[in-house]
Each structure stands twice: as C-alpha cells, then as structure tokens.
Amino acid sequence: MVPVTCRTEYLTGRHHNSAGAAWIVMMVAMIALVGLNIAGVDGLLISAVVAGLLALSLFAAAYGRLGERGAVLLTVDDDTVYFGNEDRTLVSYPLSALRSFAIGGPADETSPMTGRRAQHLTVFGQKYLKLTFAREQPRAGTGADEDLDPDFWRVAIIEGDPAASAVIDRLRVHAPQRVSTEKKAAPPKEKASVATVPPDHDPSNDEHSPVDLRRPRIADAGSDEAAERLWEEATRRHDEVLSAYGSYELDPALLLKYPAVTDVTVDQTQTFHLALDEATALRTDSYPGNRGRADAYQQSVAALRRAWIACEKHGRRIGAGYLEPADQNALDTALKLYNHAEASSTPAEQATYYGRVRDIVTTMTDRGVLHPPEAAVAELSAVTRRALEAGKSNA
C-alpha cells in the first residue's frame, strides 16, 4: 500500500516575532517623524531617520516571511501511522493499536508538540484528529513528559485536503466501531457531543454531516496547495465520467442493449449532456489559479457525476423499452447478429453480420427513432471494415 501523508503548516515563532518587531519599528518611525518635526530637526535628517527605521521594519517583516513554516505531518501506510512535528520528532504506532479516532476543532491554539502540551499537535483554526491507541502499546520516538497519557493525541489536519480524506479512510478501516464526528461546543467548559457511527456508515451519504471530509470544496480549502489538489481530483472524476460514457459510444453491444443511455431525446440523457457541456466549458488544461473559477469547475463536475449516474441508471433500467415494439424487436435482432459476429471466427461471416447490424442502426437513425452518437455509428462501420479487410487478406 502506498503511504498517504497530509501536511498542515503553521507560523513559527520566527514569523510571529518578526511581524511583531516590524510593527514596533514602524510605530517608532511614525513617532520619530512627529517628534523630530516638533523638535525642529532638519528635514534631511528626519527623512534619513524615518527611512532607516522603515527599512528596518521591512527587513524584519521579510526575515519572518522568508522563514520556512512549521508543519504537522500525519502519514498512514499499510501497517503503521506516523505523526509529529516536521522539524522536531515523529512518533509511530502500529495501526493494530488504534482503538478510535474523532474529528475535533477548529483548534484555538497552535501547540506543535512542545512543553506540557507535547501530545497536542494542533494548529490554530484547523481541524484535528483525536487518536486513541491501545494502552499496552509502547510509544516510539517520544520526547514528551512521562506523566502525560501516552495513548491519546491530537493531530492537526486541513479539512479541505483530499490527502486528509484518504488518511481518514484508512484509519476508519482499522477502527470502524468507534469512529466519531465531533462538533465544538459553544460553552468552553462543556464537553463536545460525540455521535457513534456504525461500521458500515459512509459519511458521503450524510446530507447534513457536520464535518464532511469526503466532499470538500475548493472554496473552503485551507491552503492553495489543497485547493489545487481538489481541482486535480475534480479533473480525475471528470475523466472517469468521460471514460464511462465513452464505453457506450465505442461498444456497439451496449448501444444496442441500452440505447437510452446515449439517446439525447431521453430527458436524463439530455440533462447529462447539458452538465457535460458546462463542465467542459469550465475545464482548463492546468489549475486556473482563481479559486472562484476552480470551485465553479469542481461543482460542475459534481453535478456532472450526479447527472451521469441518473442517466446510466435510467438507461440500463429501461433498455430499449421507450421505443415502439417493432423497433425494440429490430434492435434485439441487431444485438443477436452482433453477438453472432463476435462469436464467429470467419472474417467473411463476421463482415456479413456486422453489415446487417449497421444497416439496421442506420435505417432506424434515418427514420428518427434512434439517435446514436456519431462515434458509435463510426465504430460499427470500423468493425465491419476490419472484418472485410481480414476476409480479403485470407482469400
């Protein structure tokens, strides 16, 4: 199993201290400007002093910004979970030791594995996982105080990060009986309510799930990197729909058995094509960099997937039942001929069967009772032509 890692960045002391120093120096520059003017100091000297202080303020701010952010890491592979502060210590537990986890937060402080809060790997404003491991399992690589409970951890995650969703899916496999979703309570001293979820529960089906990491939106992503990953996930889902629909265009047997799936006169199919047009219009070759545009594309893909599911489900349910009985019989005959062609080992015989199938589809299309995609008709012509060419080469 390929390891999956989610990473939650936070501002370090260097960032905060530099920002504070820059603000103080800037205020000193403003006070010096006023004070020196009141004192009647030469304007050139005032300009030099104020300019120097402002330059120092900018330098302090730049020093903080150029520093690398800290990060809380959470990795799950086939048998172990690793987590910790990227710049300090990582700890590990076997997945078999995991007893439960819950989703909490947002955190009200950043506490990246330091001091008395050594088992708190939280980041201000971000969600976190509450992980509980079996007491008998030793903790590896710890630098924490020994009087703290070694079996309970809080590990920061970014709610809109698909990597966090993948990590949670893997944790759920190992501790399904006590997976819970936690909402932060309004009163500070009141415990959060925890709902126990059954083993076969799928949160993607919850219409009003308080914490839904399976369907994060780009607009709510916690970072630009997470937003880009969500966009990439949307393009993958878009391609999956195109591939699924393409199988009905390129497999004549599916066209003959389930014509409604590709017939644009059927309401569900027409809705699917409208959704497909919208998603295609919003898709770009690379991440657009504009969250609004990317989010609109992501939502159009979600609508496209729903439309495709409805289209395929309806089309497979009714088959050719929306056509007149005579047309249903004609398609049934065409399907039998196509199956005969597929089973035959004689190219000439195959060409004959394929040709008759093509003639039936073409006749029904010309009459306006069947509306196959051009690609499907082209595929029928192609298999007929290949069979004819094979027959000539064997002659």
Tab-separated table of C-alpha atoms in Angstrom:
chain	number	residue	atom	x	y	z
A	1	MET	CA	0.000	0.000	0.000
A	2	VAL	CA	1.358	3.430	-0.957
A	3	PRO	CA	1.775	5.691	2.112
A	4	VAL	CA	-0.513	8.723	2.261
A	5	THR	CA	0.639	11.909	4.007
A	6	CYS	CA	-1.303	15.018	4.928
A	7	ARG	CA	0.616	18.131	5.974
A	8	THR	CA	-0.688	21.080	7.997
A	9	GLU	CA	1.534	24.163	8.012
A	10	TYR	CA	1.660	26.796	10.758
A	11	LEU	CA	3.525	30.018	11.519
A	12	THR	CA	6.541	29.561	13.787
A	13	GLY	CA	7.911	31.840	16.493
A	14	ARG	CA	10.185	33.406	13.890
A	15	HIS	CA	7.175	34.533	11.858
A	16	HIS	CA	5.323	35.949	14.842
A	17	ASN	CA	8.370	37.619	16.405
A	18	SER	CA	9.435	39.196	13.132
A	19	ALA	CA	5.935	40.511	12.479
A	20	GLY	CA	5.784	41.976	15.986
A	21	ALA	CA	9.217	43.567	15.654
A	22	ALA	CA	8.328	45.028	12.250
A	23	TRP	CA	5.162	46.573	13.670
A	24	ILE	CA	7.023	48.077	16.666
A	25	VAL	CA	9.772	49.573	14.485
A	26	MET	CA	7.179	51.038	12.133
A	27	MET	CA	5.385	52.682	15.065
A	28	VAL	CA	8.718	54.059	16.309
A	29	ALA	CA	9.276	55.515	12.826
A	30	MET	CA	5.904	57.271	12.943
A	31	ILE	CA	6.555	58.630	16.440
A	32	ALA	CA	10.035	59.777	15.397
A	33	LEU	CA	8.587	61.587	12.395
A	34	VAL	CA	6.201	63.561	14.584
A	35	GLY	CA	8.644	64.112	17.446
A	36	LEU	CA	11.536	65.265	15.294
A	37	ASN	CA	9.281	67.663	13.414
A	38	ILE	CA	8.083	69.178	16.672
A	39	ALA	CA	11.683	69.484	17.860
A	40	GLY	CA	12.598	71.411	14.696
A	41	VAL	CA	15.203	68.928	13.465
A	42	ASP	CA	16.485	69.410	9.943
A	43	GLY	CA	14.195	67.806	7.344
A	44	LEU	CA	17.004	65.870	5.701
A	45	LEU	CA	17.938	64.256	8.998
A	46	ILE	CA	14.284	63.445	9.731
A	47	SER	CA	13.951	61.784	6.329
A	48	ALA	CA	17.074	59.725	6.908
A	49	VAL	CA	15.978	58.565	10.369
A	50	VAL	CA	12.443	57.684	9.308
A	51	ALA	CA	13.643	55.991	6.110
A	52	GLY	CA	16.133	53.944	8.095
A	53	LEU	CA	13.507	52.835	10.592
A	54	LEU	CA	11.040	51.905	7.832
A	55	ALA	CA	13.761	49.944	6.049
A	56	LEU	CA	14.493	48.118	9.295
A	57	SER	CA	10.761	47.371	9.678
A	58	LEU	CA	10.593	45.963	6.174
A	59	PHE	CA	13.713	43.888	6.786
A	60	ALA	CA	12.206	42.422	9.954
A	61	ALA	CA	8.992	41.551	8.137
A	62	ALA	CA	10.893	39.993	5.232
A	63	TYR	CA	13.060	37.974	7.605
A	64	GLY	CA	9.958	36.369	9.068
A	65	ARG	CA	8.255	35.761	5.751
A	66	LEU	CA	11.308	34.105	4.226
A	67	GLY	CA	11.478	31.576	7.027
A	68	GLU	CA	10.048	28.117	6.395
A	69	ARG	CA	6.750	27.376	8.042
A	70	GLY	CA	6.451	24.616	10.566
A	71	ALA	CA	4.295	21.630	9.705
A	72	VAL	CA	2.396	18.831	11.409
A	73	LEU	CA	2.657	15.585	9.452
A	74	LEU	CA	0.315	12.603	9.524
A	75	THR	CA	1.208	9.527	7.445
A	76	VAL	CA	-0.509	6.146	7.154
A	77	ASP	CA	0.918	3.154	5.321
A	78	ASP	CA	-0.139	-0.481	5.297
A	79	ASP	CA	0.567	-1.194	8.970
A	80	THR	CA	1.763	1.973	10.754
A	81	VAL	CA	0.624	5.507	11.468
A	82	TYR	CA	3.258	8.235	11.849
A	83	PHE	CA	2.698	11.785	13.056
A	84	GLY	CA	4.528	14.646	14.662
A	85	ASN	CA	6.238	17.974	14.155
A	86	GLU	CA	8.185	18.042	10.908
A	87	ASP	CA	11.070	19.969	12.497
A	88	ARG	CA	11.282	18.007	15.746
A	89	THR	CA	10.056	14.487	16.361
A	90	LEU	CA	7.847	11.940	14.635
A	91	VAL	CA	6.169	9.186	16.616
A	92	SER	CA	4.702	5.973	15.289
A	93	TYR	CA	2.126	3.387	16.323
A	94	PRO	CA	1.052	0.175	14.616
A	95	LEU	CA	-2.380	0.525	13.095
A	96	SER	CA	-3.432	-2.523	15.059
A	97	ALA	CA	-3.083	-0.395	18.211
A	98	LEU	CA	-5.603	2.200	17.004
A	99	ARG	CA	-8.779	1.991	19.069
A	100	SER	CA	-10.725	5.073	17.993
A	101	PHE	CA	-10.497	8.465	16.419
A	102	ALA	CA	-12.700	11.531	16.309
A	103	ILE	CA	-12.666	14.774	14.361
A	104	GLY	CA	-12.438	17.849	16.575
A	105	GLY	CA	-11.812	21.558	16.333
A	106	PRO	CA	-11.181	24.027	14.990
A	107	ALA	CA	-8.262	24.359	17.417
A	108	ASP	CA	-7.998	27.552	19.462
A	109	GLU	CA	-4.190	27.438	19.634
A	110	THR	CA	-1.111	26.175	17.826
A	111	SER	CA	0.613	23.619	20.015
A	112	PRO	CA	3.090	21.696	17.858
A	113	MET	CA	4.465	19.058	20.260
A	114	THR	CA	6.199	21.371	22.729
A	115	GLY	CA	6.374	21.610	26.512
A	116	ARG	CA	3.495	20.361	28.622
A	117	ARG	CA	1.252	20.106	25.544
A	118	ALA	CA	3.598	17.559	23.930
A	119	GLN	CA	0.732	15.391	22.721
A	120	HIS	CA	-1.141	18.302	21.187
A	121	LEU	CA	-0.208	18.733	17.531
A	122	THR	CA	-2.870	21.331	16.853
A	123	VAL	CA	-2.804	24.354	14.534
A	124	PHE	CA	-4.921	27.401	15.253
A	125	GLY	CA	-8.131	27.482	13.213
A	126	GLN	CA	-7.694	23.980	11.782
A	127	LYS	CA	-9.487	20.720	12.494
A	128	TYR	CA	-7.649	17.910	14.235
A	129	LEU	CA	-7.911	14.156	14.709
A	130	LYS	CA	-8.235	12.785	18.229
A	131	LEU	CA	-6.381	9.479	18.063
A	132	THR	CA	-6.551	6.893	20.840
A	133	PHE	CA	-4.164	3.925	20.855
A	134	ALA	CA	-4.131	0.798	22.974
A	135	ARG	CA	-2.511	1.423	26.366
A	136	GLU	CA	-0.290	-1.628	26.152
A	137	GLN	CA	1.416	-0.380	23.033
A	138	PRO	CA	4.702	1.485	23.688
A	139	ARG	CA	5.208	4.861	22.123
A	140	ALA	CA	8.188	5.191	19.774
A	141	GLY	CA	10.493	8.185	19.465
A	142	THR	CA	8.852	10.260	22.185
A	143	GLY	CA	10.363	13.294	23.822
A	144	ALA	CA	7.201	14.086	25.774
A	145	ASP	CA	6.679	14.278	29.537
A	146	GLU	CA	6.210	10.855	31.044
A	147	ASP	CA	3.283	11.890	33.239
A	148	LEU	CA	1.075	12.551	30.197
A	149	ASP	CA	-1.249	9.892	28.872
A	150	PRO	CA	0.834	8.171	26.148
A	151	ASP	CA	-2.224	6.864	24.285
A	152	PHE	CA	-4.116	9.997	23.306
A	153	TRP	CA	-3.089	12.508	20.615
A	154	ARG	CA	-4.499	15.474	18.769
A	155	VAL	CA	-3.101	15.811	15.256
A	156	ALA	CA	-3.920	18.767	13.012
A	157	ILE	CA	-5.433	18.255	9.557
A	158	ILE	CA	-6.705	20.582	6.839
A	159	GLU	CA	-10.402	19.955	6.342
A	160	GLY	CA	-10.354	20.606	2.592
A	161	ASP	CA	-7.297	18.451	1.859
A	162	PRO	CA	-8.093	15.257	-0.101
A	163	ALA	CA	-4.996	13.663	1.454
A	164	ALA	CA	-6.678	14.057	4.858
A	165	SER	CA	-9.743	12.275	3.452
A	166	ALA	CA	-7.551	9.391	2.290
A	167	VAL	CA	-5.862	9.173	5.691
A	168	ILE	CA	-9.231	9.098	7.468
A	169	ASP	CA	-10.494	6.382	5.128
A	170	ARG	CA	-7.516	4.206	6.083
A	171	LEU	CA	-7.932	4.882	9.789
A	172	ARG	CA	-11.622	4.022	9.514
A	173	VAL	CA	-10.733	0.542	8.240
A	174	HIS	CA	-8.764	-0.186	11.415
A	175	ALA	CA	-11.115	1.407	13.954
A	176	PRO	CA	-14.610	1.398	12.426
A	177	GLN	CA	-16.547	0.599	15.578
A	178	ARG	CA	-15.780	3.881	17.315
A	179	VAL	CA	-15.331	6.402	14.537
A	180	SER	CA	-16.974	9.610	15.671
A	181	THR	CA	-17.534	13.132	14.457
A	182	GLU	CA	-17.127	15.899	16.987
A	183	LYS	CA	-18.601	19.378	16.881
A	184	LYS	CA	-17.017	22.003	19.069
A	185	ALA	CA	-19.407	23.052	21.816
A	186	ALA	CA	-20.260	26.706	22.364
A	187	PRO	CA	-19.673	26.796	26.158
A	188	PRO	CA	-15.910	26.481	26.837
A	189	LYS	CA	-16.308	24.007	29.700
A	190	GLU	CA	-18.996	21.886	28.137
A	191	LYS	CA	-17.934	18.644	26.518
A	192	ALA	CA	-18.465	18.249	22.815
A	193	SER	CA	-21.159	15.852	21.731
A	194	VAL	CA	-19.867	12.712	20.056
A	195	ALA	CA	-22.015	10.543	17.821
A	196	THR	CA	-21.047	6.922	17.375
A	197	VAL	CA	-21.104	5.790	13.759
A	198	PRO	CA	-21.850	2.194	12.758
A	199	PRO	CA	-19.135	0.195	10.931
A	200	ASP	CA	-20.849	0.331	7.527
A	201	HIS	CA	-21.592	4.026	7.733
A	202	ASP	CA	-20.495	6.192	4.764
A	203	PRO	CA	-20.331	9.906	5.610
A	204	SER	CA	-20.543	10.824	1.949
A	205	ASN	CA	-24.224	9.878	2.174
A	206	ASP	CA	-24.935	12.261	5.044
A	207	GLU	CA	-26.858	15.223	3.738
A	208	HIS	CA	-26.159	17.342	6.819
A	209	SER	CA	-22.882	15.878	8.080
A	210	PRO	CA	-21.270	18.378	10.486
A	211	VAL	CA	-17.775	17.504	9.304
A	212	ASP	CA	-17.585	16.187	5.750
A	213	LEU	CA	-14.064	15.422	4.615
A	214	ARG	CA	-15.228	13.323	1.689
A	215	ARG	CA	-16.752	16.215	-0.196
A	216	PRO	CA	-14.551	19.269	0.488
A	217	ARG	CA	-14.999	22.346	-1.687
A	218	ILE	CA	-12.204	24.319	-3.275
A	219	ALA	CA	-13.779	27.499	-1.928
A	220	ASP	CA	-13.275	26.181	1.627
A	221	ALA	CA	-9.781	24.731	1.112
A	222	GLY	CA	-7.351	25.531	3.900
A	223	SER	CA	-4.444	26.317	1.554
A	224	ASP	CA	-3.684	26.978	-2.111
A	225	GLU	CA	-1.981	23.577	-2.328
A	226	ALA	CA	-5.106	21.846	-1.010
A	227	ALA	CA	-7.254	23.819	-3.469
A	228	GLU	CA	-5.061	22.673	-6.357
A	229	ARG	CA	-5.259	19.039	-5.225
A	230	LEU	CA	-9.039	19.308	-5.073
A	231	TRP	CA	-9.033	20.704	-8.610
A	232	GLU	CA	-6.884	17.784	-9.756
A	233	GLU	CA	-9.336	15.408	-8.074
A	234	ALA	CA	-12.190	17.095	-9.970
A	235	THR	CA	-10.389	16.599	-13.297
A	236	ARG	CA	-9.881	12.923	-12.427
A	237	ARG	CA	-13.575	12.477	-11.685
A	238	HIS	CA	-14.411	14.320	-14.902
A	239	ASP	CA	-12.203	11.901	-16.847
A	240	GLU	CA	-13.864	8.938	-15.122
A	241	VAL	CA	-17.273	10.093	-16.352
A	242	LEU	CA	-15.930	10.608	-19.871
A	243	SER	CA	-14.437	7.121	-19.834
A	244	ALA	CA	-17.655	5.553	-18.553
A	245	TYR	CA	-19.753	7.314	-21.183
A	246	GLY	CA	-17.187	6.517	-23.863
A	247	SER	CA	-17.684	2.807	-23.314
A	248	TYR	CA	-21.288	3.198	-24.514
A	249	GLU	CA	-20.093	5.053	-27.593
A	250	LEU	CA	-17.370	2.561	-28.519
A	251	ASP	CA	-19.094	-0.720	-27.659
A	252	PRO	CA	-21.837	-1.469	-30.203
A	253	ALA	CA	-23.282	-4.146	-27.923
A	254	LEU	CA	-24.002	-1.544	-25.241
A	255	LEU	CA	-25.551	0.778	-27.827
A	256	LEU	CA	-27.904	-1.986	-28.991
A	257	LYS	CA	-28.794	-3.153	-25.483
A	258	TYR	CA	-29.073	0.235	-23.744
A	259	PRO	CA	-29.798	2.834	-26.444
A	260	ALA	CA	-31.381	5.256	-23.955
A	261	VAL	CA	-28.021	5.918	-22.308
A	262	THR	CA	-26.808	7.756	-25.422
A	263	ASP	CA	-30.135	8.915	-26.867
A	264	VAL	CA	-30.285	12.694	-26.404
A	265	THR	CA	-34.084	12.683	-26.765
A	266	VAL	CA	-34.324	10.964	-23.368
A	267	ASP	CA	-34.639	13.527	-20.579
A	268	GLN	CA	-31.974	12.050	-18.305
A	269	THR	CA	-29.504	11.787	-21.188
A	270	GLN	CA	-30.198	15.339	-22.269
A	271	THR	CA	-29.592	16.563	-18.695
A	272	PHE	CA	-26.308	14.671	-18.651
A	273	HIS	CA	-25.159	16.309	-21.883
A	274	LEU	CA	-26.022	19.772	-20.576
A	275	ALA	CA	-23.968	19.068	-17.452
A	276	LEU	CA	-21.159	17.703	-19.628
A	277	ASP	CA	-21.121	20.862	-21.743
A	278	GLU	CA	-20.907	23.051	-18.641
A	279	ALA	CA	-18.067	21.056	-17.071
A	280	THR	CA	-16.167	21.007	-20.358
A	281	ALA	CA	-16.525	24.772	-20.756
A	282	LEU	CA	-15.116	25.388	-17.253
A	283	ARG	CA	-12.241	22.925	-17.512
A	284	THR	CA	-8.723	24.249	-18.076
A	285	ASP	CA	-5.502	22.473	-19.010
A	286	SER	CA	-3.888	23.447	-15.697
A	287	TYR	CA	-5.019	24.781	-12.341
A	288	PRO	CA	-6.534	28.220	-13.116
A	289	GLY	CA	-5.124	29.923	-10.025
A	290	ASN	CA	-8.508	31.545	-9.440
A	291	ARG	CA	-10.358	29.777	-6.638
A	292	GLY	CA	-13.725	31.021	-7.836
A	293	ARG	CA	-13.183	29.542	-11.304
A	294	ALA	CA	-11.730	26.332	-9.883
A	295	ASP	CA	-14.613	25.952	-7.416
A	296	ALA	CA	-17.169	26.507	-10.178
A	297	TYR	CA	-15.499	23.745	-12.194
A	298	GLN	CA	-15.436	21.416	-9.186
A	299	GLN	CA	-19.152	21.943	-8.568
A	300	SER	CA	-19.953	21.447	-12.260
A	301	VAL	CA	-18.125	18.102	-12.138
A	302	ALA	CA	-20.139	17.118	-9.068
A	303	ALA	CA	-23.335	17.951	-10.987
A	304	LEU	CA	-21.989	16.038	-13.991
A	305	ARG	CA	-21.375	12.902	-11.920
A	306	ARG	CA	-24.899	13.048	-10.483
A	307	ALA	CA	-26.351	13.527	-13.971
A	308	TRP	CA	-24.310	10.617	-15.336
A	309	ILE	CA	-25.382	8.273	-12.551
A	310	ALA	CA	-29.024	9.168	-13.197
A	311	CYS	CA	-28.563	8.822	-16.955
A	312	GLU	CA	-26.877	5.426	-16.820
A	313	LYS	CA	-29.238	4.068	-14.163
A	314	HIS	CA	-32.315	5.102	-16.128
A	315	GLY	CA	-30.892	3.913	-19.443
A	316	ARG	CA	-29.955	0.475	-18.153
A	317	ARG	CA	-33.307	0.114	-16.406
A	318	ILE	CA	-35.481	0.793	-19.448
A	319	GLY	CA	-33.131	-0.641	-22.095
A	320	ALA	CA	-34.955	-0.201	-25.400
A	321	GLY	CA	-38.354	-0.116	-23.691
A	322	TYR	CA	-39.007	3.508	-24.669
A	323	LEU	CA	-39.136	2.520	-28.347
A	324	GLU	CA	-42.062	1.068	-30.286
A	325	PRO	CA	-42.348	-2.759	-30.114
A	326	ALA	CA	-41.259	-3.165	-33.753
A	327	ASP	CA	-38.166	-1.027	-33.133
A	328	GLN	CA	-37.389	-2.966	-29.974
A	329	ASN	CA	-37.516	-6.181	-31.993
A	330	ALA	CA	-35.228	-4.672	-34.635
A	331	LEU	CA	-32.633	-3.753	-32.006
A	332	ASP	CA	-32.941	-7.187	-30.423
A	333	THR	CA	-32.260	-8.754	-33.834
A	334	ALA	CA	-29.283	-6.433	-34.336
A	335	LEU	CA	-27.871	-7.407	-30.933
A	336	LYS	CA	-28.169	-11.116	-31.755
A	337	LEU	CA	-26.433	-10.555	-35.096
A	338	TYR	CA	-23.656	-8.638	-33.381
A	339	ASN	CA	-23.165	-11.430	-30.845
A	340	HIS	CA	-23.010	-13.948	-33.700
A	341	ALA	CA	-20.356	-11.819	-35.366
A	342	GLU	CA	-18.321	-11.638	-32.174
A	343	ALA	CA	-18.524	-15.414	-31.722
A	344	SER	CA	-17.660	-16.207	-35.342
A	345	SER	CA	-14.086	-16.999	-36.365
A	346	THR	CA	-14.722	-16.457	-40.075
A	347	PRO	CA	-13.990	-12.884	-41.233
A	348	ALA	CA	-16.435	-13.074	-44.145
A	349	GLU	CA	-19.219	-14.243	-41.854
A	350	GLN	CA	-18.335	-11.524	-39.344
A	351	ALA	CA	-18.466	-8.872	-42.060
A	352	THR	CA	-21.930	-10.061	-43.096
A	353	TYR	CA	-23.299	-9.923	-39.560
A	354	TYR	CA	-21.669	-6.568	-38.805
A	355	GLY	CA	-23.005	-5.173	-42.060
A	356	ARG	CA	-26.567	-6.187	-41.237
A	357	VAL	CA	-26.243	-4.612	-37.782
A	358	ARG	CA	-25.000	-1.389	-39.331
A	359	ASP	CA	-27.863	-1.377	-41.815
A	360	ILE	CA	-30.455	-1.798	-39.030
A	361	VAL	CA	-28.952	1.025	-36.952
A	362	THR	CA	-28.620	3.301	-39.979
A	363	THR	CA	-32.234	2.680	-41.031
A	364	MET	CA	-33.560	3.402	-37.545
A	365	THR	CA	-31.410	6.518	-37.334
A	366	ASP	CA	-32.670	7.793	-40.693
A	367	ARG	CA	-36.256	7.229	-39.526
A	368	GLY	CA	-35.563	9.335	-36.421
A	369	VAL	CA	-36.431	6.612	-33.912
A	370	LEU	CA	-32.824	6.069	-32.786
A	371	HIS	CA	-30.274	8.758	-32.002
A	372	PRO	CA	-26.888	7.054	-31.562
A	373	PRO	CA	-23.717	9.127	-31.110
A	374	GLU	CA	-21.609	9.577	-34.226
A	375	ALA	CA	-18.773	7.720	-32.527
A	376	ALA	CA	-20.987	4.647	-32.067
A	377	VAL	CA	-22.001	4.577	-35.737
A	378	ALA	CA	-18.373	5.104	-36.738
A	379	GLU	CA	-17.312	2.164	-34.551
A	380	LEU	CA	-19.885	-0.097	-36.234
A	381	SER	CA	-18.557	0.912	-39.631
A	382	ALA	CA	-14.990	0.355	-38.434
A	383	VAL	CA	-15.580	-3.222	-37.199
A	384	THR	CA	-17.375	-4.035	-40.449
A	385	ARG	CA	-14.497	-2.635	-42.493
A	386	ARG	CA	-11.898	-4.531	-40.445
A	387	ALA	CA	-13.803	-7.795	-40.952
A	388	LEU	CA	-13.994	-7.185	-44.711
A	389	GLU	CA	-10.282	-6.437	-44.910
A	390	ALA	CA	-9.479	-9.558	-42.873
A	391	GLY	CA	-11.652	-11.617	-45.209
A	392	LYS	CA	-9.861	-10.260	-48.290
A	393	SER	CA	-6.422	-10.951	-46.821
A	394	ASN	CA	-7.403	-14.550	-46.061
A	395	ALA	CA	-8.864	-15.137	-49.503
